[in-house]
Short mmCIF file of C-alpha atoms and ligand atoms in Angstrom, two decimals:
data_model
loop_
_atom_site.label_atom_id
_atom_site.label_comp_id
_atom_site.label_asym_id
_atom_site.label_seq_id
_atom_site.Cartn_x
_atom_site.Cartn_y
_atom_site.Cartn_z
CA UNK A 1 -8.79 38.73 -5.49
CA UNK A 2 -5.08 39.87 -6.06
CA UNK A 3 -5.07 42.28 -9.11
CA UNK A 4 -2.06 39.87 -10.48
CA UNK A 5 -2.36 40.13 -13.89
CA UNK A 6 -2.38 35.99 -14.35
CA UNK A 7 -4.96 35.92 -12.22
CA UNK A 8 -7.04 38.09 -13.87
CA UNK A 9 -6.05 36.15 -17.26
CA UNK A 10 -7.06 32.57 -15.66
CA UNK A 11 -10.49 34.79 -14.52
CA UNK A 12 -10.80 35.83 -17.94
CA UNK A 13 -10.42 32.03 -19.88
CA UNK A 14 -12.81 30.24 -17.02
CA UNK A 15 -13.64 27.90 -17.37
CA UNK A 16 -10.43 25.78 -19.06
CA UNK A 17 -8.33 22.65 -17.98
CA UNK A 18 -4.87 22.37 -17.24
CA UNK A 19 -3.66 19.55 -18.59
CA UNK A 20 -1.65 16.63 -16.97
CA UNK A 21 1.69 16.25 -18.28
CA UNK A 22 2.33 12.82 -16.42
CA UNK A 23 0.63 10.55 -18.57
CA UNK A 24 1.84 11.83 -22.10
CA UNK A 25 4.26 10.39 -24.62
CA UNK A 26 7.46 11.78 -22.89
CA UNK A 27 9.43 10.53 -26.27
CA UNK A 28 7.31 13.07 -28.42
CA UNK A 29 6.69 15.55 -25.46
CA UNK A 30 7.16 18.64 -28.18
CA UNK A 31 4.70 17.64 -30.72
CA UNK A 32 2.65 16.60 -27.53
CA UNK A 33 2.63 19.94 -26.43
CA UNK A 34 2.02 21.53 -29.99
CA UNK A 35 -1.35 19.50 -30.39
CA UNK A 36 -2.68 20.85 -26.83
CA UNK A 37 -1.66 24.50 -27.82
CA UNK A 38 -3.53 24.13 -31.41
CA UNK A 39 -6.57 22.77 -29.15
CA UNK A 40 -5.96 25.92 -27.18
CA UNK A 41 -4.74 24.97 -24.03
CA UNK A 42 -3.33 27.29 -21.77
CA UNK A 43 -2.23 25.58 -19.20
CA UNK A 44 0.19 22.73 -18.11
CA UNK A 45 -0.57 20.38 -14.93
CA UNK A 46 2.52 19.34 -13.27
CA UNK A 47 1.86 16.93 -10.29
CA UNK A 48 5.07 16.95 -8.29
CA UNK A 49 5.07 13.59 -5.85
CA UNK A 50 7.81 12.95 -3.54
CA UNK A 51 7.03 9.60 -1.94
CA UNK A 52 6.34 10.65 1.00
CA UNK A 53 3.44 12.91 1.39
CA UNK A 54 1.83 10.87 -1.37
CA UNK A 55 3.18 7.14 -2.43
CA UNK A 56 4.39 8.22 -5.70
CA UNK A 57 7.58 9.88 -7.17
CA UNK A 58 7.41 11.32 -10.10
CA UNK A 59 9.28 14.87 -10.66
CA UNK A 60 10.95 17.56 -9.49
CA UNK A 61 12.03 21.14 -10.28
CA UNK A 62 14.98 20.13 -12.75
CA UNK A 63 11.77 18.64 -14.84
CA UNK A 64 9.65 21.47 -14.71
CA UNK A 65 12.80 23.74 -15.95
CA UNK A 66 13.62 21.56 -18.43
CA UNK A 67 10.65 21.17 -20.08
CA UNK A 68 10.37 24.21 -22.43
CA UNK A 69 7.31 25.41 -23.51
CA UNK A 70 4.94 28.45 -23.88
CA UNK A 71 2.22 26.79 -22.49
CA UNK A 72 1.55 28.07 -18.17
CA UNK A 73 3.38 26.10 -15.78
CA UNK A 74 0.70 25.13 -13.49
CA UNK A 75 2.46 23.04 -9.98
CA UNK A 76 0.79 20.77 -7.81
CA UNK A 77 3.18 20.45 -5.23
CA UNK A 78 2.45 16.51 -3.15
CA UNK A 79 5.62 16.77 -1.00
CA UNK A 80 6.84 17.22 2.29
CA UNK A 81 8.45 20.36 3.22
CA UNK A 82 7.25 22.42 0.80
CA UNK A 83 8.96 26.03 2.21
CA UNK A 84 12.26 24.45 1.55
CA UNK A 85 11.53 23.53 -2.39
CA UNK A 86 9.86 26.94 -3.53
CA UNK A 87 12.59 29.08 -4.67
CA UNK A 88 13.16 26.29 -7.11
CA UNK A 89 10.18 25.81 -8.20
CA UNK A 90 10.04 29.60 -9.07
CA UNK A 91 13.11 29.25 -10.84
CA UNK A 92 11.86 25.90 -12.92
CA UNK A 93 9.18 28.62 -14.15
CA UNK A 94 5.99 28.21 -12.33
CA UNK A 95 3.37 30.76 -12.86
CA UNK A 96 1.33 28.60 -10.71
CA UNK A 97 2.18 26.59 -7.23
CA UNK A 98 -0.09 24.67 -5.44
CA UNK A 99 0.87 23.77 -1.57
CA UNK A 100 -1.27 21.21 0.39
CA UNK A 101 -2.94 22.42 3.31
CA UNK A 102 -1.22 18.79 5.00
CA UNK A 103 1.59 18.89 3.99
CA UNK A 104 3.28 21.29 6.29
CA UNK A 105 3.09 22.65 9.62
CA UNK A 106 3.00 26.10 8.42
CA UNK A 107 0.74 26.44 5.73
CA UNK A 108 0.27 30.32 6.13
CA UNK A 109 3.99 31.10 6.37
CA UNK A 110 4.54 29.29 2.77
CA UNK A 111 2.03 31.03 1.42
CA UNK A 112 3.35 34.49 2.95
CA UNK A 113 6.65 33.58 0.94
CA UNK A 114 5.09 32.58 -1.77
CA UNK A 115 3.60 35.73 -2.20
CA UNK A 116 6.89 37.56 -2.25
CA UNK A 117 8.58 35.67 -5.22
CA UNK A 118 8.85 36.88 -8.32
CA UNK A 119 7.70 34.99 -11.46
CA UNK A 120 11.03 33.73 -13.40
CA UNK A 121 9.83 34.00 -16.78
CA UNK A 122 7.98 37.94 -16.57
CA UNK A 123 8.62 40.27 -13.51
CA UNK A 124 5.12 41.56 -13.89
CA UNK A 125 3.14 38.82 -14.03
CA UNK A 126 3.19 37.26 -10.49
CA UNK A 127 2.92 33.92 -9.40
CA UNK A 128 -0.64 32.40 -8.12
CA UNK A 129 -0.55 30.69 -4.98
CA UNK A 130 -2.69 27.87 -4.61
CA UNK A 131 -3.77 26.12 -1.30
CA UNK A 132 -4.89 22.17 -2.27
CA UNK A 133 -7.11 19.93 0.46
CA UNK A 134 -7.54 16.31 0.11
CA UNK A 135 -10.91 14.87 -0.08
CA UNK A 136 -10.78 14.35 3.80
CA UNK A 137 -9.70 17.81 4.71
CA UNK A 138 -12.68 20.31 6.01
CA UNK A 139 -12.84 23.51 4.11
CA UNK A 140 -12.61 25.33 7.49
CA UNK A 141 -8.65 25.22 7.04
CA UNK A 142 -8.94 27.60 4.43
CA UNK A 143 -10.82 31.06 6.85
CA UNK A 144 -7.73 31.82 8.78
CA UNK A 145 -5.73 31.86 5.16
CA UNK A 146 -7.73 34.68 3.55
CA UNK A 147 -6.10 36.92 1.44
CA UNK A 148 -2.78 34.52 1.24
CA UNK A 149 -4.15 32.50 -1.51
CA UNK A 150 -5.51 33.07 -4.92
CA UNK A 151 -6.77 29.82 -5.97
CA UNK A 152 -7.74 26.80 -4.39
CA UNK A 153 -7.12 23.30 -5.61
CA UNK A 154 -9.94 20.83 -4.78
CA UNK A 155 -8.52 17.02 -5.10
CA UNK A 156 -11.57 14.79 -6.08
CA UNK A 157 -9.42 11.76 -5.44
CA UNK A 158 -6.87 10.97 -3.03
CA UNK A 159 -3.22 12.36 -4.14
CA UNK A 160 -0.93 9.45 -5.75
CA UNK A 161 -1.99 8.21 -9.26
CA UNK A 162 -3.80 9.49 -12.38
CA UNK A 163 -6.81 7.61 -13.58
CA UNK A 164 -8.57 7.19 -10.44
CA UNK A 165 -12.24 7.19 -9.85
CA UNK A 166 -13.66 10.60 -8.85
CA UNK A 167 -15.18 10.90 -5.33
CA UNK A 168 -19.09 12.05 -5.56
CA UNK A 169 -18.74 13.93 -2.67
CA UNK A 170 -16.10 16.39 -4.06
CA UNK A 171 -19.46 18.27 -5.68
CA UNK A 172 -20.94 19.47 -2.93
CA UNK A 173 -17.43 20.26 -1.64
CA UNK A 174 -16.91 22.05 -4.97
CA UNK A 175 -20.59 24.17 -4.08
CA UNK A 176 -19.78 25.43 -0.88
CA UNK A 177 -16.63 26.05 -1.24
CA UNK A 178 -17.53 28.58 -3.88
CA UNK A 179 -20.09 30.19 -1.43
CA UNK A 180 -17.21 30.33 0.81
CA UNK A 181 -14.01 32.16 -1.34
CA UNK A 182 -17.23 33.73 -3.59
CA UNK A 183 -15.21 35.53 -6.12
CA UNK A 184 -11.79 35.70 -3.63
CA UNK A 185 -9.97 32.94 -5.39
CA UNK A 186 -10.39 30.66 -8.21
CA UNK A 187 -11.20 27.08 -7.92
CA UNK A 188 -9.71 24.45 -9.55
CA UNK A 189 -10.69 20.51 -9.41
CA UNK A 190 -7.97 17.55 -9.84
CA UNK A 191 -8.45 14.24 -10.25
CA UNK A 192 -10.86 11.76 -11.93
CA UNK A 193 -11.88 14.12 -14.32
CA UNK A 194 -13.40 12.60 -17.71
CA UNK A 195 -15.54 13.60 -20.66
CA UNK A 196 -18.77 12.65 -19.08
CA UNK A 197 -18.00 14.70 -16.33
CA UNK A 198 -16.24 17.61 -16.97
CA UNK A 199 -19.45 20.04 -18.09
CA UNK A 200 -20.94 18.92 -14.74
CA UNK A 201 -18.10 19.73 -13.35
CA UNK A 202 -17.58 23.22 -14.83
CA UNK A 203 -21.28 24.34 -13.41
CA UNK A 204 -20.24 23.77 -10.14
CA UNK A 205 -18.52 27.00 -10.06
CA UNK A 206 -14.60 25.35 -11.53
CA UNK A 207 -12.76 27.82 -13.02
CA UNK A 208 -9.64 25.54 -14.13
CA UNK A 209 -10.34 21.71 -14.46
CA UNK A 210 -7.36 19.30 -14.37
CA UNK A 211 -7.41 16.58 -16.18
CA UNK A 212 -4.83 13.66 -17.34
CA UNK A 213 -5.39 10.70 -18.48
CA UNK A 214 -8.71 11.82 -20.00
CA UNK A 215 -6.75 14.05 -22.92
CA UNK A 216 -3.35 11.99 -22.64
CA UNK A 217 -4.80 8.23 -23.02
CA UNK A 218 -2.22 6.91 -25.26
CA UNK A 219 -4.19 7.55 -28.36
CA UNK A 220 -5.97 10.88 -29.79
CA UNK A 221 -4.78 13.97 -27.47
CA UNK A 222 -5.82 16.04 -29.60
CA UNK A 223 -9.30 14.83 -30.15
CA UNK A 224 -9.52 14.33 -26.24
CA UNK A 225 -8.51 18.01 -25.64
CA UNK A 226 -11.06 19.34 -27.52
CA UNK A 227 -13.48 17.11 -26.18
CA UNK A 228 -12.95 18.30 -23.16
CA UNK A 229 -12.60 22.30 -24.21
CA UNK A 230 -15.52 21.73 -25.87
CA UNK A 231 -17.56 20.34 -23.06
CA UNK A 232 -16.85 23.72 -21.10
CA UNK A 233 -17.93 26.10 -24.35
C1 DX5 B 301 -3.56 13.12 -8.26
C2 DX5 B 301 -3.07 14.21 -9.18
C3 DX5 B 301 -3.98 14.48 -10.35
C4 DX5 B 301 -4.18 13.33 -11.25
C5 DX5 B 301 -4.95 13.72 -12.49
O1 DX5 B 301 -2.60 12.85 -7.27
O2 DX5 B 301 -2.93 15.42 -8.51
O3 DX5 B 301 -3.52 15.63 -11.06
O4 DX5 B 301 -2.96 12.74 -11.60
O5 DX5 B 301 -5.01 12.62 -13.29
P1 DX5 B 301 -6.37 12.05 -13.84
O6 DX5 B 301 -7.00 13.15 -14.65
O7 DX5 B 301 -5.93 10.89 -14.64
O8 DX5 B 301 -7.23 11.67 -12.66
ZN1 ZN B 302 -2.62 17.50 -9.71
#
């Protein structure tokens, strides 16, 4: 694994979840954000959708800037033409961008650029680059990318919407995909991710666990994100 010193920090707090940002109360975002760092979250989930690669919009890279906060800016990148968006991405903050494998024709040449930016809020932290499949893409996409990735982002549903069921099959996924990156990369799984779930989850070998409308339900955030931290303890 890249001696980056995030990645060694995200190494060191495994497992933890990165929490969605989609589904909370955009009107009291900061006090939103203060609960999930007094639950001791790390780690924000931004899920970036375009309408095209996936059938939602939702945000882009003016959003992530603008949303201050000393919580890790963790980017799942759903779009088209990812090469084209990453220097703003950077610049919105990320410490961590995700790419799907699918989602361009030249996976391996985004992550080579990736890997020469330069994280915008500390010069010496680096940026982890993360390589996402969908639930329908073999994990063999992932051998001729060695050593350009540091994390891999396995979607348990298919990219579009929060608060979907989670697909059973992402488990054994999870499994052998850790027999496969062994201690290369760190895994994280997105998507359908609840209470009753998430210590399951966890022993499958997840090092970061997204999850959205499981903390941000509309009513206790706070009591969700603990729930949930506490399920990985
Ligand atoms: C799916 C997204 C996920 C999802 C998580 O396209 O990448 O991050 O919104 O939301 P929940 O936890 O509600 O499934
Ligand atoms: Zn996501």
């Amino acid at each position: 694994m890249a001696r980056s010193p995030l990645v060694d920090r995200l190494r060191a707090s495994a497992p933890q979840i990165s929490v969605g940002v989609l589904t909370a109360d955009w009107l009291t975002l900061g006090s939103q954000l203060e609960i999930l760092e007094s639950a001791g979250v790390e780690l924000l989930h931004f899920d970036v959708m375009d309408g095209m690669f996936c059938p939602m919009l939702t945000m882009g890279a003016p959003v992530v800037a603008g949303l201050k906060t000393r919580l890790l800016k963790d980017v799942h990148l759903m779009i088209e033409d990812p090469l084209s968006k990453l220097d703003a991405f950077v610049a919105a903050g990320a410490d961590i961008i995700t790419v799907h494998a699918e989602s361009t024709r030249h996976i391996h040449r985004v992550l080579q650029a990736l890997g020469k930016m330069t994280n915008a809020n500390d010069s010496n932290r680096g940026i982890v680059r993360g390589i996402a499949l969908n639930p329908g893409t073999p994990l063999e996409v992932l051998e001729p990318l060695a050593g350009e990735f540091e994390l891999v982002l396995m979607l348990a549903v298919n990219p579009g919407w929060g608060g979907q069921k989670f697909i059973a099959s992402t488990c054994d996924r999870v499994k052998r995909l850790r027999e496969i990156v062994r201690d290369t990369a760190l895994i994280c799984v997105d998507g359908g991710v609840t209470r009753d779930n998430i210590g399951s989850i966890a022993r499958l070998g997840a090092d970061i666990i997204v999850t959205g409308s499981a903390v941000f339900d509309g009513k206790a955030p706070l009591e969700n994100a603990r729930v949930m931290t506490g399920a990985l303890r």
